[in-house]
Short mmCIF file of C-alpha atoms in Angstrom, two decimals:
data_model
loop_
_atom_site.label_atom_id
_atom_site.label_comp_id
_atom_site.label_asym_id
_atom_site.label_seq_id
_atom_site.Cartn_x
_atom_site.Cartn_y
_atom_site.Cartn_z
CA MET A 12 181.95 -22.24 64.07
CA LYS A 13 178.34 -22.59 64.09
CA LYS A 14 176.15 -23.78 61.26
CA ILE A 15 173.19 -21.47 60.12
CA SER A 16 170.87 -20.62 57.28
CA ILE A 17 172.21 -18.06 54.63
CA ALA A 18 168.82 -16.52 54.73
CA LEU A 19 169.70 -14.72 58.01
CA ILE A 20 172.45 -12.75 56.03
CA PHE A 21 170.13 -10.65 53.94
CA LEU A 22 168.45 -9.14 57.11
CA PHE A 23 171.53 -6.98 57.42
CA LEU A 24 172.36 -5.93 53.90
CA TYR A 25 172.80 -2.27 53.41
CA GLU A 26 175.10 0.12 51.06
CA LEU A 27 178.29 1.52 52.22
CA ASN A 28 180.21 4.29 50.67
CA SER A 29 183.99 4.66 50.60
CA GLN A 30 183.93 6.64 53.81
CA ASP A 31 182.01 3.75 55.47
CA LEU A 32 184.66 1.33 54.29
CA ARG A 33 187.37 3.32 55.93
CA ASN A 34 185.32 3.41 59.15
CA TRP A 35 184.72 -0.44 59.07
CA ASP A 36 186.46 -1.79 62.05
CA ILE A 37 188.25 -4.78 60.84
CA LYS A 38 190.79 -7.35 62.05
CA SER A 39 193.96 -7.63 59.97
CA VAL A 40 194.25 -10.66 57.78
CA LEU A 41 197.54 -11.63 59.24
CA ASP A 42 199.48 -11.16 62.58
CA ILE A 43 202.49 -9.46 60.80
CA PRO A 44 202.37 -5.98 59.36
CA ILE A 45 200.66 -5.71 56.04
CA VAL A 46 203.17 -5.29 53.07
CA LEU A 47 201.85 -5.57 49.52
CA SER A 48 203.45 -7.52 46.62
CA GLY A 49 200.37 -6.69 44.40
CA THR A 50 197.68 -3.91 44.29
CA PHE A 51 194.16 -3.72 42.90
CA ALA A 52 193.43 -3.59 39.32
CA GLU A 53 197.21 -3.93 38.21
CA HIS A 54 197.95 -5.62 34.89
CA ARG A 55 198.50 -9.36 35.00
CA SER A 56 199.21 -11.43 32.05
CA SER A 57 195.56 -12.48 31.27
CA HIS A 58 193.51 -10.24 33.68
CA LEU A 59 193.17 -7.17 35.88
CA HIS A 60 194.04 -8.12 39.49
CA LEU A 61 190.84 -8.14 41.56
CA GLY A 62 192.54 -7.78 44.92
CA ILE A 63 195.66 -7.13 46.79
CA ASP A 64 198.50 -9.65 47.49
CA ILE A 65 199.78 -9.53 50.99
CA LYS A 66 203.42 -10.61 51.72
CA THR A 67 204.09 -13.64 54.05
CA ASN A 68 207.79 -13.12 54.40
CA SER A 69 208.26 -15.81 51.69
CA LYS A 70 206.85 -18.46 54.09
CA GLU A 71 203.79 -20.72 54.11
CA GLY A 72 201.86 -21.55 57.17
CA LEU A 73 200.92 -18.26 58.58
CA ASN A 74 197.46 -17.81 60.23
CA VAL A 75 194.82 -16.19 57.96
CA TYR A 76 191.98 -14.35 59.84
CA ALA A 77 188.42 -13.17 58.93
CA VAL A 78 188.52 -9.45 58.83
CA ASP A 79 184.98 -9.36 60.51
CA SER A 80 182.09 -11.60 61.42
CA GLY A 81 179.76 -13.14 58.87
CA TYR A 82 179.18 -16.49 57.21
CA VAL A 83 181.20 -18.73 54.87
CA TYR A 84 179.58 -17.98 51.41
CA ARG A 85 181.88 -19.95 49.12
CA LEU A 86 184.76 -22.40 49.32
CA GLY A 87 187.04 -23.76 46.54
CA VAL A 88 190.00 -25.98 45.71
CA SER A 89 191.73 -25.80 42.30
CA THR A 90 195.20 -26.51 40.60
CA HIS A 91 194.92 -23.10 39.05
CA GLY A 92 193.47 -19.62 39.95
CA TYR A 93 192.70 -19.19 43.60
CA GLY A 94 193.98 -22.58 44.60
CA LYS A 95 192.36 -23.05 48.13
CA PHE A 96 190.16 -20.20 49.12
CA VAL A 97 187.42 -19.25 51.49
CA GLU A 98 184.91 -16.41 50.70
CA VAL A 99 183.14 -14.67 53.70
CA ILE A 100 179.86 -12.62 53.36
CA HIS A 101 179.64 -10.08 56.10
CA ASP A 102 176.62 -8.53 57.67
CA ASN A 103 176.95 -5.30 55.68
CA GLY A 104 176.61 -7.23 52.42
CA TYR A 105 180.41 -7.09 51.49
CA LYS A 106 182.25 -10.23 50.79
CA THR A 107 185.75 -11.06 51.57
CA LEU A 108 188.02 -13.57 49.85
CA TYR A 109 191.19 -15.28 51.05
CA ALA A 110 193.11 -17.20 48.45
CA HIS A 111 196.21 -19.56 47.79
CA LEU A 112 195.74 -21.07 51.22
CA SER A 113 197.85 -24.15 51.92
CA ARG A 114 195.30 -25.70 54.31
CA PHE A 115 191.80 -24.84 55.56
CA SER A 116 190.90 -24.54 59.47
CA ASP A 117 190.03 -28.05 60.71
CA ASP A 118 186.12 -27.76 60.45
CA ILE A 119 186.22 -26.23 56.99
CA ARG A 120 188.89 -28.80 55.76
CA GLU A 121 186.65 -31.72 56.91
CA TYR A 122 183.54 -30.18 55.17
CA VAL A 123 185.57 -29.70 51.96
CA ARG A 124 187.10 -33.19 52.18
CA ASP A 125 183.74 -34.85 52.73
CA TYR A 126 182.48 -32.94 49.58
CA GLN A 127 185.52 -33.99 47.51
CA TYR A 128 184.99 -37.69 48.60
CA GLU A 129 181.38 -37.44 47.73
CA LYS A 130 182.07 -35.96 44.16
CA LYS A 131 185.19 -38.07 43.80
CA ARG A 132 187.33 -35.18 42.56
CA PHE A 133 189.97 -32.81 43.84
CA ARG A 134 188.85 -29.60 42.20
CA VAL A 135 185.59 -28.42 43.72
CA GLN A 136 183.85 -25.02 44.26
CA ILE A 137 181.01 -25.01 46.99
CA LYS A 138 178.71 -22.12 47.01
CA MET A 139 176.71 -22.19 50.20
CA LYS A 140 173.54 -20.54 48.70
CA ASP A 141 170.43 -22.19 50.26
CA LYS A 142 172.62 -24.58 52.40
CA PRO A 143 173.74 -24.53 56.04
CA ILE A 144 176.82 -22.50 56.42
CA PHE A 145 179.42 -21.67 58.91
CA LYS A 146 179.25 -18.76 61.16
CA VAL A 147 182.41 -16.89 61.15
CA ASN A 148 183.51 -14.53 64.19
CA LYS A 149 185.71 -11.43 63.66
CA GLY A 150 189.23 -12.42 63.56
CA GLU A 151 188.39 -16.16 63.36
CA PHE A 152 191.18 -18.45 61.96
CA LEU A 153 190.12 -19.64 58.42
CA GLY A 154 193.30 -21.33 57.33
CA PHE A 155 196.97 -21.15 56.75
CA SER A 156 198.77 -18.82 54.14
CA GLY A 157 200.14 -20.82 51.16
CA ASN A 158 201.18 -21.00 47.48
CA THR A 159 198.28 -22.95 45.85
CA GLY A 160 196.81 -22.30 42.53
CA SER A 161 198.33 -19.73 40.07
CA SER A 162 200.56 -18.38 42.61
CA SER A 163 204.28 -17.59 41.93
CA GLY A 164 205.37 -17.52 45.48
CA PRO A 165 203.87 -17.66 49.02
CA HIS A 166 201.37 -14.82 49.92
CA VAL A 167 197.65 -14.18 50.68
CA HIS A 168 195.53 -12.78 47.99
CA PHE A 169 192.72 -10.76 49.44
CA GLU A 170 189.59 -9.44 47.82
CA LEU A 171 186.70 -7.16 48.76
CA ARG A 172 183.42 -7.68 46.78
CA LYS A 173 180.02 -6.21 46.58
CA GLU A 174 177.47 -7.94 44.38
CA ASP A 175 179.12 -8.22 40.84
CA LYS A 176 182.04 -5.69 41.56
CA ALA A 177 185.47 -6.16 43.02
CA ILE A 178 186.25 -3.10 45.45
CA ASN A 179 189.82 -1.75 46.09
CA PRO A 180 190.67 -3.22 49.32
CA MET A 181 192.81 -0.30 50.20
CA TYR A 182 189.65 1.56 51.29
CA LEU A 183 189.64 -0.62 54.32
CA ASN A 184 191.81 0.58 57.31
CA PHE A 185 194.79 -1.69 56.85
CA ASP A 186 197.91 -0.19 58.33
CA ILE A 187 199.96 -0.10 54.96
CA LYS A 188 202.97 2.18 54.95
CA ASP A 189 203.49 4.13 51.65
CA GLU A 190 205.54 7.29 51.16
CA VAL A 191 207.05 6.33 47.89
CA LYS A 192 205.88 8.16 44.59
CA PRO A 193 205.17 6.09 41.57
CA ILE A 194 207.72 5.90 38.83
CA LEU A 195 206.92 7.25 35.42
CA LYS A 196 209.45 5.21 33.33
CA ASN A 197 208.53 6.18 29.76
CA ILE A 198 206.16 8.26 27.79
CA PHE A 199 204.94 7.19 24.47
CA VAL A 200 203.14 9.02 21.64
CA TYR A 201 200.88 7.05 19.26
CA SER A 202 200.61 8.49 15.73
CA PHE A 203 197.56 7.11 13.97
CA TYR A 204 197.17 6.67 10.13
CA ASP A 205 194.63 5.20 7.74
CA ASN A 206 191.67 5.41 9.79
CA MET A 207 193.64 4.71 12.91
CA ARG A 208 194.47 1.13 11.59
CA ASP A 209 198.36 1.64 11.46
CA LYS A 210 200.28 3.51 13.95
CA ARG A 211 203.71 4.57 14.84
CA ILE A 212 204.94 4.81 18.34
CA ASP A 213 207.50 7.31 19.61
CA LYS A 214 209.27 6.60 22.92
CA LEU A 215 210.00 9.85 24.52
CA ASN A 216 212.28 9.08 27.52
CA ASN A 217 215.20 10.88 25.91
CA LYS A 218 213.04 13.62 24.28
CA ILE A 219 211.10 15.07 27.27
CA GLY A 220 211.56 18.78 27.40
CA ASP A 221 211.70 18.99 23.42
CA THR A 222 208.92 20.26 21.31
CA LEU A 223 207.86 17.59 19.05
CA ALA A 224 206.46 18.17 15.56
CA LEU A 225 203.65 15.67 14.67
CA CYS A 226 200.67 15.59 12.47
CA GLY A 227 197.15 13.92 12.27
CA LYS A 228 195.76 12.05 15.18
CA VAL A 229 197.87 11.23 18.31
CA ALA A 230 197.50 9.74 21.85
CA ILE A 231 199.65 9.06 24.89
CA GLY A 232 200.76 5.81 26.36
CA ILE A 233 202.77 5.53 29.57
CA GLU A 234 205.00 2.92 31.31
CA THR A 235 204.57 3.29 34.98
CA PHE A 236 204.48 1.44 38.26
CA ASP A 237 204.18 2.10 41.83
CA LYS A 238 206.64 0.99 44.87
CA LEU A 239 205.55 0.77 48.46
CA ASP A 240 207.55 1.01 51.67
CA TYR A 241 209.54 -2.13 52.65
CA ALA A 242 208.92 -3.88 49.18
CA ASP A 243 210.80 -3.92 45.97
CA ASN A 244 207.83 -5.11 43.85
CA LYS A 245 206.70 -3.02 40.77
CA ASN A 246 203.04 -2.74 41.52
CA GLY A 247 200.13 -1.21 39.48
CA VAL A 248 199.18 2.54 39.95
CA TYR A 249 195.81 3.86 41.23
CA PHE A 250 195.15 7.01 39.22
CA VAL A 251 196.39 8.34 35.77
CA GLU A 252 195.18 11.75 34.01
CA VAL A 253 196.23 13.15 30.79
CA ARG A 254 195.51 17.07 30.24
CA VAL A 255 195.94 19.02 26.97
CA ASN A 256 196.30 22.77 27.56
CA SER A 257 194.84 22.23 31.02
CA ASP A 258 191.76 20.15 29.82
CA MET A 259 191.39 16.68 30.79
CA ILE A 260 191.21 14.12 27.85
CA TYR A 261 191.86 10.90 29.65
CA GLN A 262 191.54 9.65 33.17
CA PHE A 263 191.21 6.39 35.19
CA ARG A 264 190.91 5.60 38.78
CA MET A 265 190.97 2.08 40.08
CA ASP A 266 188.17 2.03 42.83
CA SER A 267 186.31 -0.85 41.72
CA LEU A 268 185.73 -3.19 38.53
CA GLU A 269 183.15 -5.31 37.46
CA ILE A 270 184.45 -8.94 37.99
CA ARG A 271 183.30 -10.09 34.36
CA ARG A 272 185.41 -7.08 33.04
CA SER A 273 188.69 -8.16 34.47
CA LYS A 274 189.66 -10.29 31.49
CA TYR A 275 189.76 -7.15 29.31
CA VAL A 276 193.22 -6.33 30.34
CA TYR A 277 194.59 -5.64 26.91
CA LYS A 278 191.91 -3.04 26.24
CA HIS A 279 194.01 -1.02 28.76
CA LEU A 280 197.44 -2.36 28.10
CA ASP A 281 199.34 -2.36 24.80
CA TYR A 282 199.45 -6.14 23.91
CA LYS A 283 202.12 -5.73 21.26
CA MET A 284 204.49 -3.83 23.49
CA LYS A 285 204.03 -6.56 26.14
CA LYS A 286 204.68 -9.38 23.71
CA LYS A 287 207.58 -7.91 21.91
CA ASN A 288 209.43 -5.95 24.70
CA ASP A 289 207.79 -7.32 27.93
CA SER A 290 206.74 -3.64 28.65
CA LYS A 291 203.53 -2.73 30.42
CA VAL A 292 202.46 0.20 28.45
CA ILE A 293 199.21 1.62 29.42
CA LYS A 294 197.21 3.23 26.50
CA CYS A 295 195.69 6.45 27.61
CA PHE A 296 193.08 6.36 24.97
CA ILE A 297 190.18 4.23 24.10
CA LYS A 298 189.69 2.38 20.77
CA GLY A 299 186.32 0.84 20.12
CA GLU A 300 183.97 0.13 22.97
CA ASP A 301 185.24 0.70 26.65
CA GLN A 302 185.00 -2.77 28.08
CA LEU A 303 186.43 -1.75 31.37
CA ASN A 304 184.06 0.97 32.54
CA LEU A 305 186.65 2.67 34.67
CA GLN A 306 187.92 5.27 32.13
CA LYS A 307 186.88 8.81 31.36
CA SER A 308 187.85 10.56 28.34
CA VAL A 309 187.14 13.37 25.83
CA ASN A 310 187.36 12.35 22.13
CA ASN A 311 188.41 8.77 23.53
CA GLY A 312 191.68 10.46 24.59
CA ILE A 313 192.59 11.12 20.93
CA ILE A 314 194.20 14.62 20.14
CA ASP A 315 193.41 15.99 16.61
CA LEU A 316 196.34 18.10 15.68
CA GLU A 317 196.08 21.22 13.77
CA LYS A 318 199.02 22.61 11.89
CA ASP A 319 201.08 25.29 13.87
CA SER A 320 198.85 24.75 16.88
CA LEU A 321 200.66 24.07 20.35
CA TYR A 322 199.69 21.32 22.57
CA ASN A 323 201.00 21.37 26.30
CA ILE A 324 200.41 17.69 27.53
CA SER A 325 200.58 16.89 31.14
CA ILE A 326 200.62 13.45 32.70
CA SER A 327 199.73 12.76 36.42
CA VAL A 328 200.27 9.38 38.04
CA ASP A 329 199.11 8.77 41.66
CA ASP A 330 199.11 5.85 44.00
CA PHE A 331 196.36 5.19 46.51
CA ASN A 332 198.05 7.18 49.31
CA GLY A 333 198.17 10.26 46.98
CA ASN A 334 201.82 10.16 46.19
CA ARG A 335 202.17 11.71 42.80
CA VAL A 336 204.60 11.83 39.80
CA PHE A 337 204.00 14.50 37.10
CA SER A 338 205.41 15.05 33.72
CA THR A 339 204.84 17.32 30.59
CA ILE A 340 205.55 17.13 26.83
CA THR A 341 204.80 19.66 24.21
CA ILE A 342 203.75 18.82 20.66
CA ILE A 343 203.31 21.34 17.75
CA GLY A 344 200.86 20.45 14.88
CA ASP A 345 202.85 19.68 11.53
CA SER A 346 201.75 19.06 7.95
CA CYS A 347 201.02 15.24 7.08
CA GLU A 348 202.51 14.10 3.85
CA MET A 349 202.17 10.48 3.53
CA ASP A 350 200.81 7.71 1.14
CA GLU A 351 198.15 5.44 2.10
CA THR A 352 199.35 2.07 3.31
CA LYS A 353 198.55 -0.77 0.88
CA VAL A 354 198.68 -4.28 1.74
CA ASP A 355 199.87 -6.43 -1.15
CA ASP A 356 202.81 -8.47 0.37
CA GLU A 357 202.97 -11.95 -0.47
CA GLY A 358 201.60 -14.22 2.46
CA GLN A 359 199.57 -11.32 3.92
CA ASN A 360 195.85 -10.73 3.94
CA LEU A 361 193.86 -7.71 5.18
CA MET A 362 191.41 -8.88 7.85
CA SER A 363 188.43 -6.66 8.89
CA LYS A 364 187.53 -6.17 12.50
CA ASP A 365 183.90 -5.54 11.68
CA LYS A 366 183.17 -8.89 9.86
CA SER A 367 184.04 -12.59 9.84
CA ASN A 368 187.19 -13.44 7.86
CA TYR A 369 188.29 -16.75 6.04
CA ILE A 370 191.51 -17.80 4.52
CA GLU A 371 192.43 -21.06 2.93
CA ASN A 372 195.70 -22.33 1.31
CA GLU A 373 197.24 -25.53 0.54
CA TYR A 374 197.80 -26.39 4.21
CA VAL A 375 194.94 -24.88 6.21
CA LYS A 376 191.63 -23.31 6.48
CA ILE A 377 191.07 -20.48 8.87
CA PHE A 378 187.84 -18.83 10.24
CA PHE A 379 187.65 -15.76 12.30
CA PRO A 380 184.26 -14.78 13.70
CA LYS A 381 183.20 -11.12 13.60
CA ASN A 382 184.90 -8.71 16.12
CA SER A 383 187.84 -11.08 16.52
CA PHE A 384 190.30 -8.05 16.33
CA ASP A 385 190.24 -4.59 17.90
CA GLU A 386 191.42 -3.11 14.53
CA ASP A 387 191.95 -4.20 10.96
CA ILE A 388 195.13 -6.39 10.66
CA ASN A 389 197.63 -7.69 8.16
CA PHE A 390 197.39 -11.40 8.50
CA GLU A 391 200.49 -13.65 7.84
CA PHE A 392 200.88 -17.25 7.34
CA THR A 393 204.08 -19.25 6.61
CA LYS A 394 205.25 -22.96 7.08
CA GLU A 395 208.74 -23.85 8.03
CA ASP A 396 209.27 -27.66 7.99
CA SER A 397 206.54 -28.93 10.45
CA ILE A 398 205.99 -25.47 12.18
CA TYR A 399 202.97 -23.49 11.14
CA ASN A 400 203.45 -19.70 11.90
CA ILE A 401 199.82 -18.46 12.18
CA GLY A 402 199.52 -14.63 12.40
CA SER A 403 201.91 -12.32 14.47
CA ASP A 404 201.78 -13.30 18.15
CA TRP A 405 201.74 -9.69 19.17
CA ILE A 406 198.08 -9.28 17.80
CA TYR A 407 195.45 -9.71 20.48
CA LEU A 408 192.45 -11.73 19.76
CA ASN A 409 189.14 -11.04 21.24
CA ASN A 410 187.65 -14.47 20.32
CA GLY A 411 188.85 -18.00 19.36
CA TYR A 412 189.28 -18.84 15.93
CA LYS A 413 188.81 -22.06 13.95
CA LEU A 414 191.85 -23.72 12.55
CA THR A 415 191.41 -26.57 10.06
CA PHE A 416 194.45 -28.58 8.89
CA LYS A 417 194.09 -30.37 5.35
CA PRO A 418 194.25 -34.04 5.43
CA GLN A 419 197.72 -35.28 6.61
CA GLU A 420 199.54 -38.32 5.30
CA ILE A 421 199.44 -40.22 8.51
CA GLU A 422 198.60 -44.01 9.03
CA GLU A 423 194.99 -44.63 10.00
CA SER A 424 195.98 -46.30 13.28
CA LEU A 425 197.95 -43.13 14.48
CA LYS A 426 195.29 -40.47 13.79
CA ASN A 427 193.70 -40.85 17.29
CA LYS A 428 197.29 -39.98 18.62
CA LEU A 429 197.57 -36.52 17.01
CA PHE A 430 197.38 -33.27 19.05
CA LEU A 431 198.08 -29.55 18.25
CA ALA A 432 200.95 -27.97 20.19
CA TYR A 433 201.29 -24.34 20.67
CA LEU A 434 204.99 -23.72 20.87
CA ASP A 435 207.09 -21.18 23.04
CA GLU A 436 209.99 -19.27 21.39
CA ASP A 437 212.22 -22.09 22.25
CA PHE A 438 209.81 -24.45 20.56
CA SER A 439 208.79 -26.19 23.79
CA ILE A 440 205.14 -27.30 24.03
CA SER A 441 203.36 -24.45 25.97
CA SER A 442 199.72 -25.89 25.65
CA SER A 443 197.95 -28.62 23.62
CA LYS A 444 194.63 -29.47 22.02
CA THR A 445 193.20 -32.79 20.82
CA ALA A 446 191.92 -32.92 17.26
CA LYS A 447 188.45 -33.41 16.02
CA ILE A 448 188.57 -35.32 12.57
CA ASN A 449 185.82 -34.25 10.27
CA LYS A 450 184.02 -36.05 7.37
CA ASP A 451 186.83 -34.80 5.01
CA ASP A 452 189.47 -36.34 7.13
CA GLU A 453 190.63 -32.84 8.14
CA LEU A 454 191.84 -31.97 11.68
CA GLU A 455 189.82 -29.31 13.32
CA PHE A 456 190.67 -27.12 16.27
CA TRP A 457 189.37 -24.04 18.12
CA VAL A 458 192.37 -21.91 19.30
CA SER A 459 192.64 -18.48 20.84
CA LYS A 460 196.25 -17.25 20.04
CA PHE A 461 198.41 -16.43 17.16
CA GLY A 462 201.95 -18.05 16.91
CA LYS A 463 203.82 -21.11 16.39
CA TYR A 464 201.75 -24.47 15.96
CA ALA A 465 202.62 -27.93 15.29
CA ILE A 466 200.81 -31.36 14.60
CA MET A 467 202.39 -33.78 16.93
CA TYR A 468 202.01 -37.44 17.78
CA ASP A 469 201.91 -38.83 21.34
CA SER A 470 201.93 -42.55 22.12
CA ILE A 471 203.86 -42.11 25.27
CA PRO A 472 202.04 -42.75 28.60
CA PRO A 473 202.60 -40.20 31.64
CA ASN A 474 205.31 -40.87 33.91
CA ILE A 475 204.60 -41.83 37.59
CA ASN A 476 207.27 -41.75 40.34
CA ILE A 477 206.68 -42.35 44.06
CA LEU A 478 208.61 -39.79 46.12
CA SER A 479 208.04 -41.76 49.44
CA SER A 480 210.66 -44.51 49.92
CA LYS A 481 208.82 -46.31 52.84
CA ASN A 482 205.98 -48.87 52.50
CA VAL A 483 205.96 -49.80 56.23
CA LEU A 484 204.07 -46.80 57.85
CA ASP A 485 203.22 -45.50 61.34
CA ASP A 486 201.40 -42.52 62.79
CA SER A 487 204.39 -40.31 62.32
CA ILE A 488 204.01 -40.53 58.49
CA GLU A 489 201.06 -38.37 57.22
CA TYR A 490 201.64 -38.36 53.35
CA ILE A 491 202.59 -40.48 50.51
CA ASP A 492 203.86 -38.19 47.54
CA PHE A 493 203.83 -38.95 43.67
CA GLU A 494 205.42 -37.00 40.88
CA ILE A 495 203.16 -37.51 37.74
CA LYS A 496 203.70 -35.54 34.56
CA ASP A 497 203.33 -35.92 30.80
CA ASP A 498 205.75 -33.76 28.60
CA MET A 499 203.66 -34.29 25.35
CA SER A 500 199.95 -33.82 25.19
CA GLY A 501 199.46 -33.26 28.95
CA LEU A 502 197.70 -34.97 31.71
CA SER A 503 193.94 -35.39 31.33
CA ILE A 504 192.83 -37.77 34.25
CA VAL A 505 194.59 -38.83 37.49
CA TYR A 506 192.90 -41.13 40.10
CA ALA A 507 193.81 -43.40 42.84
CA THR A 508 192.12 -46.07 45.01
CA LEU A 509 193.08 -47.81 48.25
CA ASP A 510 191.71 -51.42 48.47
CA ASP A 511 189.64 -50.59 45.33
CA LYS A 512 187.94 -47.48 46.97
CA TRP A 513 188.56 -44.09 45.64
CA ILE A 514 190.87 -41.89 47.52
CA LEU A 515 191.69 -38.03 47.22
CA LEU A 516 195.00 -36.94 45.77
CA GLU A 517 195.76 -33.34 46.55
CA HIS A 518 197.54 -31.82 43.29
CA GLU A 519 200.03 -29.15 43.18
CA HIS A 520 200.61 -28.56 39.40
CA LYS A 521 203.66 -26.28 39.74
CA TYR A 522 205.66 -29.17 40.92
CA ASP A 523 203.71 -32.10 39.20
CA LEU A 524 203.03 -33.28 42.81
CA PHE A 525 200.17 -35.38 43.85
CA ARG A 526 199.81 -36.25 47.48
CA TYR A 527 197.77 -38.88 49.48
CA ASP A 528 196.95 -37.77 52.98
CA LEU A 529 196.94 -40.87 55.30
CA THR A 530 195.20 -38.99 58.19
CA TYR A 531 191.89 -38.42 56.51
CA PRO A 532 190.12 -40.76 56.32
CA LYS A 533 192.59 -42.56 58.72
CA ILE A 534 193.59 -45.97 57.37
CA LYS A 535 193.44 -48.95 59.47
CA SER A 536 196.23 -51.40 60.63
CA GLY A 537 197.31 -53.95 58.16
CA TYR A 538 198.13 -54.44 54.61
CA HIS A 539 196.71 -52.16 51.76
CA VAL A 540 196.94 -51.89 48.06
CA LEU A 541 197.25 -48.36 46.57
CA ASN A 542 196.55 -48.33 42.83
CA LEU A 543 197.14 -45.06 40.86
CA VAL A 544 196.06 -44.56 37.06
CA ALA A 545 197.28 -41.40 35.00
CA VAL A 546 195.73 -40.83 31.50
CA ASP A 547 196.99 -38.13 29.06
CA LEU A 548 194.82 -36.26 26.55
CA LEU A 549 195.32 -38.89 23.84
CA GLY A 550 194.23 -41.88 26.11
CA ASN A 551 197.71 -43.20 26.85
CA LYS A 552 197.58 -44.63 30.22
CA SER A 553 199.98 -45.55 33.08
CA GLU A 554 199.28 -47.69 35.92
CA PHE A 555 201.15 -48.00 39.38
CA SER A 556 200.31 -50.42 42.19
CA TYR A 557 201.94 -50.06 45.64
CA THR A 558 201.59 -52.23 48.80
CA ILE A 559 201.68 -50.55 52.15
CA TYR A 560 201.56 -51.91 55.64
CA LYS A 561 200.16 -49.69 58.37
CA ARG A 562 201.20 -50.51 61.92
#
């Protein structure tokens, strides 16, 4: 690779439409046939997927290639997200991103390592703007496939970008076999009452073909997924359309997505159904502002039923290759006879989506900023022993909220060892936050989810185990591995020195693994002292010292 100024890139920028993308003569990302385990804009637990996931036959270490010539635009290393990634900007202005790599090519690896040693940290992101960058040739080796970052198995995550948008990479001429129709697993009808705050959901998988008598305002939801040739994965679909008496009332097409909007996955997916049943139900209607900008609708996809009127509803689901599944249901408008919902249950409070909300009881104070909810909610609070049940964990929150615990009966010396634990269903610690103690001796936190919380005490330092048994090393030994973990408040800082000089530890959080690479910089022959320090969120510290001899 040659180093060159980024300014040369912009001499070649121009707009391409989808046909230009199909005509773009690219090199495949891998040497093996392209089979997908993930599609563009499919629903993940916290975001819409910005690329495609390419299978690597459950192996790491496959060569990953640049699809076309260009320049390295951005490099990154992280314990989460993309893990190790390379982003290339091409002469046509598009960018491609290759993520979850196990290792960079040698020259990129050396560049990133030097930067990590300069900054004295493992997690880095290097944007090459206004700096010398690497020229990349079409088909040039960028690194090895892997499983780094927030990856649940070996694969290559590939993205196509233009300015602030992610573009569906299926428009590129990858040879991806797909003759399988999507699966339309379930159809749901949402019936709305009380200004659309309350709703009932009817699952229709056993009722399709019947005529349903419903009243008021209704909308459609679907549980659907796509499958491709040579893969068993349940992937996201490309196109959905709902028609009523032949007129389109709702549609989406996954062609592109503003990158900043990918976080709004639960504007599209039913959060309650996901939390309660682990079902991915797409809401074929829009409530409030359309944060995604990829949906079209008439009356936001809401159907106003009139008594005795007939509504023939058709639902089409397509994958990118045009394979289609189609279903219909029929609704007849009926009379509505129902009492308005009143919220007067003990322990519940009606919270408005249009204003800030505040609640206080003998245990806590809770403040919700304006627009925290998508709809008005019934807020519930209970305390069982040391567990605080705050809200219903199936209610989605747009913002964080301030959670303040009233003074605790705790010894003064222990207060700096307190943390807030968010608990899973089995009461194990899912995540944690350190406390801010205010002037009234209250514990303050900003949190982002409803669910089970507990105030916990942590005086136990992290645990450090060396996984390498040898301390006499030769050139055949490239790594020293450590397992470092903290089962309470969680790790905050881990750092290491060799002969009192900072050294880089590669971190793979999925396995609590920290690795010292002996080959870069290569250590000299003789005795060396490796010191390692691990600190948790409450400042509890463990230290480990290890003497090695290099032949």
